[in-house]
Short mmCIF file of C-alpha atoms in Angstrom, two decimals:
data_model
loop_
_atom_site.label_atom_id
_atom_site.label_comp_id
_atom_site.label_asym_id
_atom_site.label_seq_id
_atom_site.Cartn_x
_atom_site.Cartn_y
_atom_site.Cartn_z
CA UNK A 1461 -26.65 -46.73 -100.50
CA UNK A 1462 -26.82 -44.20 -97.85
CA UNK A 1463 -28.36 -41.10 -99.33
CA UNK A 1464 -27.04 -38.78 -96.60
CA UNK A 1465 -23.50 -39.60 -97.47
CA UNK A 1466 -24.23 -39.02 -101.11
CA UNK A 1467 -25.74 -35.59 -100.38
CA UNK A 1468 -22.81 -34.63 -98.13
CA UNK A 1469 -20.47 -35.39 -101.17
CA UNK A 1470 -22.76 -33.96 -103.91
CA UNK A 1471 -23.61 -30.76 -102.18
CA UNK A 1472 -20.00 -29.36 -102.45
CA UNK A 1473 -20.27 -29.60 -106.27
CA UNK A 1474 -23.57 -27.73 -106.12
CA UNK A 1475 -22.40 -24.71 -104.23
CA UNK A 1476 -22.55 -22.30 -107.15
CA UNK A 1477 -22.60 -19.08 -105.27
CA UNK A 1478 -24.70 -17.13 -107.64
CA UNK A 1479 -27.60 -19.62 -107.88
CA UNK A 1480 -31.31 -19.01 -107.36
CA UNK A 1481 -32.54 -18.57 -103.75
CA UNK A 1482 -35.44 -17.72 -101.57
CA UNK A 1483 -35.66 -14.79 -99.22
CA UNK A 1484 -36.14 -10.92 -99.49
CA UNK A 1485 -33.73 -8.67 -101.30
CA UNK A 1486 -31.00 -7.32 -99.03
CA UNK A 1487 -31.42 -3.80 -97.79
CA UNK A 1488 -28.51 -1.97 -99.26
CA UNK A 1489 -28.62 0.82 -96.60
CA UNK A 1490 -25.73 -0.37 -94.35
CA UNK A 1491 -25.57 0.87 -90.77
CA UNK A 1492 -22.32 1.99 -89.15
CA UNK A 1493 -21.54 1.72 -85.44
CA UNK A 1494 -20.88 5.06 -83.74
CA UNK A 1495 -18.73 3.49 -81.04
CA UNK A 1496 -17.35 0.65 -83.12
CA UNK A 1497 -16.21 -2.66 -81.74
CA UNK A 1498 -12.74 -3.54 -80.57
CA UNK A 1499 -11.32 -6.12 -83.14
CA UNK A 1500 -10.65 -9.34 -81.32
CA UNK A 1501 -6.94 -10.24 -80.74
CA UNK A 1502 -5.81 -12.56 -83.52
CA UNK A 1503 -2.81 -14.78 -83.82
CA UNK A 1504 -1.52 -16.86 -86.74
CA UNK A 1505 -0.70 -20.30 -85.27
CA UNK A 1506 0.34 -22.15 -88.33
CA UNK A 1507 0.77 -21.82 -92.11
CA UNK A 1508 0.96 -24.39 -94.91
CA UNK A 1509 0.94 -24.08 -98.67
CA UNK A 1510 -1.08 -26.69 -100.72
CA UNK A 1511 -1.21 -27.51 -104.40
CA UNK A 1512 -4.52 -28.11 -105.93
CA UNK A 1513 -4.14 -31.92 -105.83
CA UNK A 1514 -3.28 -31.72 -102.15
CA UNK A 1515 -6.39 -29.54 -101.55
CA UNK A 1516 -8.71 -31.96 -103.15
CA UNK A 1517 -7.15 -35.14 -101.90
CA UNK A 1518 -7.49 -33.71 -98.40
CA UNK A 1519 -11.07 -32.73 -98.92
CA UNK A 1520 -12.17 -36.14 -100.37
CA UNK A 1521 -10.29 -38.57 -98.13
CA UNK A 1522 -9.87 -41.89 -99.98
CA UNK A 1523 -10.01 -43.72 -96.69
CA UNK A 1524 -13.51 -42.34 -96.18
CA UNK A 1525 -14.86 -42.11 -99.76
CA UNK A 1526 -12.54 -44.32 -101.76
CA UNK A 1527 -14.88 -47.29 -101.84
CA UNK A 1528 -18.46 -48.23 -101.15
CA UNK A 1529 -18.76 -48.60 -97.37
CA UNK A 1530 -21.73 -50.89 -97.71
CA UNK A 1531 -19.57 -53.55 -99.20
CA UNK A 1532 -21.86 -54.08 -102.19
CA UNK A 1533 -20.77 -56.08 -105.17
CA UNK A 1534 -21.33 -55.44 -108.85
CA UNK A 1535 -21.91 -52.03 -110.41
CA UNK A 1536 -22.16 -50.26 -106.95
CA UNK A 1537 -18.82 -51.60 -105.70
CA UNK A 1538 -16.84 -48.46 -106.66
CA UNK A 1539 -19.72 -45.97 -106.71
CA UNK A 1540 -18.06 -43.66 -104.18
CA UNK A 1541 -14.77 -43.72 -106.05
CA UNK A 1542 -16.53 -42.97 -109.38
CA UNK A 1543 -18.38 -40.06 -107.61
CA UNK A 1544 -15.15 -38.65 -106.23
CA UNK A 1545 -13.55 -38.75 -109.63
CA UNK A 1546 -16.49 -36.83 -111.17
CA UNK A 1547 -16.52 -34.22 -108.44
CA UNK A 1548 -12.71 -33.78 -108.56
CA UNK A 1549 -12.97 -33.33 -112.42
CA UNK A 1550 -15.75 -30.79 -111.84
CA UNK A 1551 -13.70 -28.83 -109.37
CA UNK A 1552 -10.69 -28.84 -111.66
CA UNK A 1553 -12.73 -27.31 -114.42
CA UNK A 1554 -14.17 -24.74 -112.20
CA UNK A 1555 -10.76 -23.87 -110.80
CA UNK A 1556 -9.21 -23.87 -114.31
CA UNK A 1557 -11.85 -21.35 -115.46
CA UNK A 1558 -11.17 -19.19 -112.48
CA UNK A 1559 -7.55 -19.16 -113.07
CA UNK A 1560 -7.83 -18.43 -116.73
CA UNK A 1561 -9.90 -15.38 -115.81
CA UNK A 1562 -7.32 -14.31 -113.19
CA UNK A 1563 -4.45 -14.79 -115.72
CA UNK A 1564 -6.13 -13.05 -118.67
CA UNK A 1565 -4.04 -13.17 -121.80
CA UNK A 1566 -0.93 -14.37 -119.88
CA UNK A 1567 -1.87 -17.96 -120.35
CA UNK A 1568 -1.87 -18.84 -116.65
CA UNK A 1569 -0.81 -22.53 -116.10
CA UNK A 1570 -2.29 -24.94 -113.62
CA UNK A 1571 0.82 -25.49 -111.48
CA UNK A 1572 1.03 -21.77 -110.82
CA UNK A 1573 -1.97 -21.86 -108.38
CA UNK A 1574 -1.57 -22.78 -104.66
CA UNK A 1575 -3.54 -22.04 -101.52
CA UNK A 1576 -2.13 -20.86 -98.25
CA UNK A 1577 -3.92 -22.29 -95.28
CA UNK A 1578 -3.43 -20.32 -92.13
CA UNK A 1579 -4.58 -21.64 -88.73
CA UNK A 1580 -5.61 -18.59 -86.74
CA UNK A 1581 -6.64 -18.05 -83.14
CA UNK A 1582 -9.43 -15.45 -82.30
CA UNK A 1583 -11.58 -14.40 -79.46
CA UNK A 1584 -15.28 -15.09 -79.01
CA UNK A 1585 -17.58 -16.08 -76.11
CA UNK A 1586 -18.70 -19.31 -74.40
CA UNK A 1587 -22.17 -20.24 -73.39
CA UNK A 1588 -21.89 -18.07 -70.27
CA UNK A 1589 -20.64 -14.97 -72.09
CA UNK A 1590 -17.14 -15.33 -70.96
CA UNK A 1591 -14.21 -14.74 -73.41
CA UNK A 1592 -13.16 -17.84 -75.19
CA UNK A 1593 -10.35 -18.33 -77.75
CA UNK A 1594 -11.11 -20.54 -80.70
CA UNK A 1595 -9.24 -21.52 -83.78
CA UNK A 1596 -10.01 -21.98 -87.45
CA UNK A 1597 -8.40 -21.97 -90.83
CA UNK A 1598 -8.20 -19.15 -93.35
CA UNK A 1599 -7.36 -20.16 -96.87
CA UNK A 1600 -6.19 -17.68 -99.51
CA UNK A 1601 -5.24 -18.27 -103.08
CA UNK A 1602 -1.79 -17.55 -104.60
CA UNK A 1603 -0.46 -17.34 -108.21
CA UNK A 1604 3.26 -17.71 -108.51
CA UNK A 1605 3.60 -17.15 -104.79
CA UNK A 1606 1.59 -13.82 -104.91
CA UNK A 1607 -1.66 -13.48 -103.02
CA UNK A 1608 -4.70 -13.35 -105.22
CA UNK A 1609 -7.23 -10.55 -104.71
CA UNK A 1610 -9.98 -11.58 -102.33
CA UNK A 1611 -13.42 -10.91 -103.88
CA UNK A 1612 -15.52 -12.41 -101.16
CA UNK A 1613 -15.33 -14.46 -98.04
CA UNK A 1614 -16.71 -18.01 -97.90
CA UNK A 1615 -17.49 -19.08 -94.21
CA UNK A 1616 -17.77 -22.88 -94.19
CA UNK A 1617 -19.35 -24.50 -91.06
CA UNK A 1618 -18.39 -27.99 -90.97
CA UNK A 1619 -20.60 -31.05 -90.51
CA UNK A 1620 -20.65 -33.49 -87.67
CA UNK A 1621 -17.08 -34.51 -86.74
CA UNK A 1622 -15.59 -36.78 -84.04
CA UNK A 1623 -11.96 -35.89 -84.26
CA UNK A 1624 -9.48 -33.41 -85.99
CA UNK A 1625 -8.85 -35.68 -89.10
CA UNK A 1626 -12.43 -35.40 -90.09
CA UNK A 1627 -12.07 -31.60 -90.46
CA UNK A 1628 -9.46 -31.74 -93.30
CA UNK A 1629 -11.86 -33.32 -95.81
CA UNK A 1630 -14.16 -30.24 -95.52
CA UNK A 1631 -11.53 -27.61 -95.92
CA UNK A 1632 -12.69 -26.16 -99.32
CA UNK A 1633 -9.30 -24.55 -99.86
CA UNK A 1634 -9.57 -25.10 -103.63
CA UNK A 1635 -12.43 -22.46 -103.76
CA UNK A 1636 -9.75 -19.73 -103.21
CA UNK A 1637 -9.21 -19.94 -106.98
CA UNK A 1638 -12.66 -18.28 -107.33
CA UNK A 1639 -11.24 -15.24 -105.50
CA UNK A 1640 -12.69 -16.41 -102.20
CA UNK A 1641 -10.96 -16.35 -98.79
CA UNK A 1642 -12.26 -19.53 -97.12
CA UNK A 1643 -12.88 -19.42 -93.39
CA UNK A 1644 -13.36 -22.74 -91.66
CA UNK A 1645 -13.95 -22.23 -87.86
CA UNK A 1646 -13.20 -24.96 -85.44
CA UNK A 1647 -16.23 -25.41 -83.19
CA UNK A 1648 -15.80 -25.49 -79.45
CA UNK A 1649 -14.30 -28.98 -78.79
CA UNK A 1650 -11.95 -28.80 -81.75
CA UNK A 1651 -8.70 -27.16 -82.60
CA UNK A 1652 -7.23 -25.34 -79.67
CA UNK A 1653 -10.19 -26.31 -77.42
CA UNK A 1654 -10.07 -30.01 -78.18
CA UNK A 1655 -10.05 -30.86 -74.53
CA UNK A 1656 -13.47 -29.28 -74.04
CA UNK A 1657 -16.71 -31.02 -74.78
CA UNK A 1658 -18.50 -30.10 -77.96
CA UNK A 1659 -21.52 -27.74 -77.77
CA UNK A 1660 -23.22 -29.88 -80.34
CA UNK A 1661 -26.52 -28.59 -81.77
CA UNK A 1662 -26.20 -25.38 -79.78
CA UNK A 1663 -26.59 -23.64 -83.08
CA UNK A 1664 -27.22 -20.10 -81.90
CA UNK A 1665 -24.02 -20.17 -79.76
CA UNK A 1666 -21.91 -21.69 -82.58
CA UNK A 1667 -23.39 -19.19 -85.01
CA UNK A 1668 -22.12 -16.39 -82.79
CA UNK A 1669 -18.74 -17.94 -82.51
CA UNK A 1670 -18.39 -18.53 -86.20
CA UNK A 1671 -19.46 -14.96 -86.97
CA UNK A 1672 -16.69 -13.63 -84.68
CA UNK A 1673 -14.16 -15.32 -87.07
CA UNK A 1674 -15.05 -12.87 -89.77
CA UNK A 1675 -13.37 -9.67 -88.33
CA UNK A 1676 -10.49 -11.89 -87.20
CA UNK A 1677 -9.95 -13.16 -90.82
CA UNK A 1678 -10.22 -9.65 -92.23
CA UNK A 1679 -7.62 -8.35 -89.76
CA UNK A 1680 -5.32 -11.21 -90.97
CA UNK A 1681 -5.88 -10.38 -94.64
CA UNK A 1682 -5.07 -6.77 -93.91
CA UNK A 1683 -1.91 -7.64 -91.95
CA UNK A 1684 -0.74 -9.72 -94.94
CA UNK A 1685 -1.32 -6.80 -97.41
CA UNK A 1686 -3.84 -8.84 -99.30
CA UNK A 1687 -6.03 -6.71 -101.69
CA UNK A 1688 -9.80 -7.13 -101.03
CA UNK A 1689 -12.63 -6.02 -103.19
CA UNK A 1690 -14.50 -2.91 -102.19
CA UNK A 1691 -17.80 -4.74 -102.11
CA UNK A 1692 -16.42 -7.83 -100.53
CA UNK A 1693 -19.09 -9.81 -98.64
CA UNK A 1694 -19.74 -13.27 -97.13
CA UNK A 1695 -21.18 -16.42 -98.47
CA UNK A 1696 -22.05 -18.84 -95.62
CA UNK A 1697 -22.03 -22.54 -96.46
CA UNK A 1698 -22.72 -25.66 -94.34
CA UNK A 1699 -24.11 -29.15 -94.55
CA UNK A 1700 -25.56 -31.55 -91.89
CA UNK A 1701 -24.61 -30.05 -88.58
CA UNK A 1702 -22.94 -27.20 -90.48
CA UNK A 1703 -26.27 -26.36 -92.28
CA UNK A 1704 -27.98 -25.38 -89.05
CA UNK A 1705 -24.81 -23.57 -87.92
CA UNK A 1706 -24.66 -21.70 -91.31
CA UNK A 1707 -28.25 -20.56 -90.85
CA UNK A 1708 -27.55 -19.69 -87.30
CA UNK A 1709 -24.50 -17.59 -88.22
CA UNK A 1710 -26.61 -15.70 -90.69
CA UNK A 1711 -29.35 -15.22 -88.16
CA UNK A 1712 -26.93 -13.77 -85.70
CA UNK A 1713 -25.35 -11.46 -88.18
CA UNK A 1714 -28.67 -10.04 -89.17
CA UNK A 1715 -30.62 -10.03 -85.93
CA UNK A 1716 -28.15 -9.78 -83.03
CA UNK A 1717 -24.67 -8.69 -84.18
CA UNK A 1718 -23.29 -5.15 -83.56
CA UNK A 1719 -23.82 -2.94 -86.57
CA UNK A 1720 -20.14 -2.72 -87.29
CA UNK A 1721 -19.94 -6.45 -87.62
CA UNK A 1722 -23.07 -6.75 -89.61
CA UNK A 1723 -21.72 -4.23 -92.10
CA UNK A 1724 -18.30 -5.84 -92.18
CA UNK A 1725 -19.74 -9.34 -92.89
CA UNK A 1726 -22.11 -8.00 -95.57
CA UNK A 1727 -23.87 -11.48 -96.08
CA UNK A 1728 -24.67 -12.20 -99.66
CA UNK A 1729 -26.01 -15.71 -99.53
CA UNK A 1730 -26.49 -18.73 -97.39
CA UNK A 1731 -26.26 -22.41 -98.68
CA UNK A 1732 -27.55 -24.76 -96.04
CA UNK A 1733 -27.97 -28.55 -96.32
CA UNK A 1734 -29.75 -31.32 -94.53
CA UNK A 1735 -29.69 -29.97 -91.04
CA UNK A 1736 -32.14 -29.87 -88.00
CA UNK A 1737 -33.13 -26.32 -88.33
CA UNK A 1738 -35.87 -27.10 -85.94
CA UNK A 1739 -34.34 -29.49 -83.37
CA UNK A 1740 -37.57 -29.67 -81.38
CA UNK A 1741 -39.60 -30.84 -84.43
CA UNK A 1742 -36.89 -33.34 -85.22
CA UNK A 1743 -37.10 -34.84 -81.62
CA UNK A 1744 -40.90 -35.02 -81.97
CA UNK A 1745 -40.51 -36.85 -85.27
CA UNK A 1746 -38.23 -39.39 -83.65
CA UNK A 1747 -40.79 -39.87 -80.84
CA UNK A 1748 -43.64 -40.35 -83.16
CA UNK A 1749 -41.81 -42.87 -85.47
CA UNK A 1750 -39.97 -44.64 -82.64
CA UNK A 1751 -36.85 -44.69 -84.71
CA UNK A 1752 -33.72 -42.72 -85.18
CA UNK A 1753 -30.73 -43.32 -87.45
CA UNK A 1754 -27.12 -42.80 -86.40
CA UNK A 1755 -27.98 -43.05 -82.75
CA UNK A 1756 -24.60 -41.75 -81.62
CA UNK A 1757 -26.15 -38.35 -82.38
CA UNK A 1758 -28.71 -38.55 -79.50
CA UNK A 1759 -26.23 -38.50 -76.69
CA UNK A 1760 -24.16 -36.06 -78.55
CA UNK A 1761 -27.08 -33.71 -78.85
CA UNK A 1762 -28.04 -33.93 -75.21
CA UNK A 1763 -24.39 -33.59 -74.07
CA UNK A 1764 -24.01 -30.53 -76.26
CA UNK A 1765 -27.24 -28.87 -74.93
CA UNK A 1766 -25.79 -29.51 -71.45
CA UNK A 1767 -22.79 -27.47 -72.42
CA UNK A 1768 -24.67 -24.81 -74.11
CA UNK A 1769 -27.65 -24.38 -71.74
CA UNK A 1770 -26.22 -25.06 -68.23
CA UNK A 1771 -29.15 -23.25 -66.64
CA UNK A 1772 -31.82 -25.32 -68.32
CA UNK A 1773 -30.06 -28.64 -67.94
CA UNK A 1774 -28.80 -27.96 -64.32
CA UNK A 1775 -28.66 -30.97 -62.01
CA UNK A 1776 -29.29 -33.47 -64.87
CA UNK A 1777 -26.81 -36.28 -65.80
CA UNK A 1778 -26.34 -37.35 -69.37
CA UNK A 1779 -26.90 -41.02 -68.29
CA UNK A 1780 -30.40 -39.98 -67.02
CA UNK A 1781 -31.63 -39.94 -70.58
CA UNK A 1782 -30.66 -43.41 -71.67
CA UNK A 1783 -31.82 -47.02 -70.96
CA UNK A 1784 -29.58 -49.43 -69.21
CA UNK A 1785 -29.19 -51.47 -72.32
CA UNK A 1786 -28.05 -48.49 -74.41
CA UNK A 1787 -25.71 -47.41 -71.70
CA UNK A 1788 -24.13 -50.97 -71.85
CA UNK A 1789 -22.86 -50.15 -75.36
CA UNK A 1790 -20.33 -47.69 -74.00
CA UNK A 1791 -21.35 -44.94 -76.44
CA UNK A 1792 -22.61 -42.45 -73.89
CA UNK A 1793 -19.49 -42.97 -71.74
CA UNK A 1794 -17.27 -42.45 -74.81
CA UNK A 1795 -18.93 -39.15 -75.50
CA UNK A 1796 -18.65 -38.07 -71.87
CA UNK A 1797 -14.93 -38.92 -72.21
CA UNK A 1798 -14.42 -37.33 -75.67
CA UNK A 1799 -13.42 -40.67 -77.09
CA UNK A 1800 -16.50 -41.49 -79.28
CA UNK A 1801 -14.37 -42.10 -82.47
CA UNK A 1802 -12.51 -44.85 -80.79
CA UNK A 1803 -15.70 -46.95 -81.05
CA UNK A 1804 -15.64 -46.68 -84.83
CA UNK A 1805 -18.84 -44.76 -84.57
CA UNK A 1806 -20.25 -47.53 -82.54
CA UNK A 1807 -19.68 -50.27 -85.23
CA UNK A 1808 -19.24 -52.95 -82.70
CA UNK A 1809 -21.11 -51.43 -79.78
CA UNK A 1810 -24.51 -53.06 -80.49
CA UNK A 1811 -23.29 -56.59 -80.98
CA UNK A 1812 -25.85 -58.90 -79.27
CA UNK A 1813 -28.16 -55.97 -78.51
CA UNK A 1814 -30.79 -56.48 -81.14
CA UNK A 1815 -33.48 -54.93 -78.94
CA UNK A 1816 -31.94 -51.56 -79.75
CA UNK A 1817 -32.12 -52.05 -83.52
CA UNK A 1818 -34.96 -51.76 -85.83
CA UNK A 1819 -33.62 -52.19 -89.44
CA UNK A 1820 -30.11 -52.36 -90.73
CA UNK A 1821 -29.83 -49.86 -93.56
CA UNK A 1822 -27.07 -51.54 -95.18
CA UNK A 1823 -24.03 -49.58 -94.02
CA UNK A 1824 -21.60 -51.06 -91.52
CA UNK A 1825 -22.24 -50.87 -87.83
CA UNK A 1826 -24.42 -48.60 -85.64
CA UNK A 1827 -23.86 -45.61 -87.82
CA UNK A 1828 -26.70 -46.50 -90.20
CA UNK A 1829 -29.00 -48.68 -88.23
CA UNK A 1830 -32.54 -47.56 -87.60
CA UNK A 1831 -32.53 -47.56 -83.87
CA UNK A 1832 -35.65 -47.98 -81.73
CA UNK A 1833 -36.07 -44.68 -79.90
CA UNK A 1834 -37.99 -46.40 -77.16
CA UNK A 1835 -35.14 -48.84 -76.66
CA UNK A 1836 -32.53 -46.08 -76.42
CA UNK A 1837 -34.16 -43.67 -74.13
CA UNK A 1838 -34.89 -44.16 -70.37
CA UNK A 1839 -38.46 -44.45 -69.09
CA UNK A 1840 -38.24 -40.95 -67.54
CA UNK A 1841 -37.64 -39.38 -70.90
CA UNK A 1842 -40.77 -41.14 -72.24
CA UNK A 1843 -42.84 -39.32 -69.59
CA UNK A 1844 -43.71 -35.99 -71.13
CA UNK A 1845 -44.22 -34.55 -67.64
CA UNK A 1846 -40.89 -35.49 -66.30
CA UNK A 1847 -38.30 -32.81 -65.38
CA UNK A 1848 -35.62 -34.16 -67.70
CA UNK A 1849 -38.07 -34.44 -70.63
CA UNK A 1850 -39.21 -30.79 -70.11
CA UNK A 1851 -35.65 -29.55 -69.71
CA UNK A 1852 -34.56 -31.27 -72.97
CA UNK A 1853 -37.59 -29.92 -74.94
CA UNK A 1854 -36.98 -26.37 -73.60
CA UNK A 1855 -33.27 -26.58 -74.76
CA UNK A 1856 -34.33 -27.95 -78.13
CA UNK A 1857 -36.80 -25.21 -78.70
CA UNK A 1858 -34.09 -22.59 -77.86
CA UNK A 1859 -32.06 -23.83 -80.82
CA UNK A 1860 -34.63 -23.42 -83.55
CA UNK A 1861 -33.01 -21.23 -86.18
CA UNK A 1862 -36.02 -20.39 -88.33
CA UNK A 1863 -37.45 -17.74 -86.09
CA UNK A 1864 -36.58 -14.81 -88.34
CA UNK A 1865 -36.94 -13.55 -91.89
CA UNK A 1866 -33.65 -13.39 -93.95
CA UNK A 1867 -32.98 -10.32 -95.81
CA UNK A 1868 -30.55 -12.05 -98.20
CA UNK A 1869 -30.89 -15.18 -100.31
CA UNK A 1870 -31.03 -18.61 -98.60
CA UNK A 1871 -30.77 -21.83 -100.55
CA UNK A 1872 -31.45 -25.23 -98.98
CA UNK A 1873 -30.01 -28.56 -100.13
CA UNK A 1874 -31.49 -31.87 -98.89
CA UNK A 1875 -32.49 -35.38 -99.86
CA UNK A 1876 -35.96 -36.69 -99.80
CA UNK A 1877 -34.62 -40.04 -98.43
CA UNK A 1878 -32.52 -38.57 -95.68
CA UNK A 1879 -32.62 -41.19 -92.94
CA UNK A 1880 -31.23 -38.87 -90.15
CA UNK A 1881 -33.00 -35.55 -90.50
CA UNK A 1882 -36.76 -35.45 -91.54
CA UNK A 1883 -37.09 -33.19 -94.50
CA UNK A 1884 -40.68 -32.02 -93.93
CA UNK A 1885 -40.08 -30.64 -90.43
CA UNK A 1886 -36.70 -29.01 -91.39
CA UNK A 1887 -35.75 -27.96 -94.88
CA UNK A 1888 -39.16 -27.92 -96.31
CA UNK A 1889 -40.66 -26.06 -93.22
CA UNK A 1890 -37.82 -23.60 -93.24
CA UNK A 1891 -38.17 -23.05 -97.05
CA UNK A 1892 -41.95 -22.38 -96.58
CA UNK A 1893 -41.38 -20.04 -93.75
CA UNK A 1894 -38.83 -17.98 -95.42
CA UNK A 1895 -40.88 -17.48 -98.55
#
C-alpha cells in the first residue's frame, strides 16, 4: 500500500491543535503598526450551508478513497474504506464533544450543527509584486442557524491538486465545531485564477498569498457580526505540498509581514506534513538515487518555478529539462496546457516506455512508479555546469523554508517510508534545525 496516501489521510485525524511541539516560546509582546495597513478589498462570491455528513463526505471522497486503489485482494481489499470509516467516526466523536461543550446543559443535538462555507475573493500579490485577486473558502460553524463564536482561525494549505474537484476533499469544514473559522486559500492556478498556471513549489510566494487571506477572512467575520475571541489566533495546517506552504506562511508572518498583520494573525502553532521543506536537498536526493516517484511532479515543479522566478528562469523552456522519451508521454505538454488531470495522472502515459520506469510500487499507473531520474531528464540537466541546471538549482535554493527560527510551536508529520519526499533531508532536517 502506498504510505504517502495513508499519511495524507491519517494526518487529518492527528491534528490535535494543542499537542506537543518543537520551537521557542512565542514572545507575547505584540508590535503594532503606527501607520497600519489598508485592509484588502474583500468580496463574498458564494455561500453554501453543509450538514456534518455533507462536510465529511466531501472531505473523504469515496471515488478517491472508497476502495484500495492497488487492487489487492484479501484483507487489504477494503483497507481505505475501513480507514475512512474509522476517521469519520473519530471526527464525529470530536465534533460531538465540541457541540456538547457549546450547548452546555441545553442538550444540544447533532442535527443542530451546520457549517457555512463562504467563497471569498481577496487581494494579494503575484511573483512580480503586482496586485492579484485570489479566492478561497471561509467556513464558520452554526447552531440552529446562529453563528458560533470563533475562538481561533485554522488556515489550511491544501496538498497537490490538479483540478477544482480535488480541493473539496480537504475542506476541513467540520472543524468549525471546535470553534475554528477554517480558511482554505485557493493557490494561484485555482479558483478565480484557474486559467493561470500554478506557481507549484514557489512556497515563499504562496505563503505570502495565504497569509493575505487572514485579514480578508477577519473582515468577513466582522461584516457578518460573528463574535470572535479576544485572544483569537491562527493555527496553520498543511500536508504534502501544503506542508511546505504552511511553514512558508508561518515564516512570512514572523519574518516579513507588516507588524499589523503579524499581530492580527497571532500564529499559535504550525502542523506540517511530508513536504519538501528543502527543495534543493530533495532534488539532490533524486539525482543521487536516480529515482523519483510520482514523476508528474518534476515538470510541475519546474513549470511552477518558471512562474514564480521569471528572472532566474528567463529564456528557458520547460521542454529543455526533459528527455525526448519523457516528452513523448505528453505529460509535459499537459502541464503546459493546464490539462494534466486529463491524463489520469499519467496512468496510461508510460505504456511501452519501460526505459523510464524503475520499479512499479503497486499502485495504478505512473503515479506510483519509481521513475529513473536519468531517463526523465535531458542530458543538459545532467551537466551540473549547464545554464539550465544552475538556474533550476538557484530557484530551488530560493524556496528553502527552514532558513529561520520559529517563535511558536511547529509539529511535523511524516512517514519513514514516504516514496516521494525523502524524510532525512526534509522533516528530520527541519526538526533538528528548529530545536
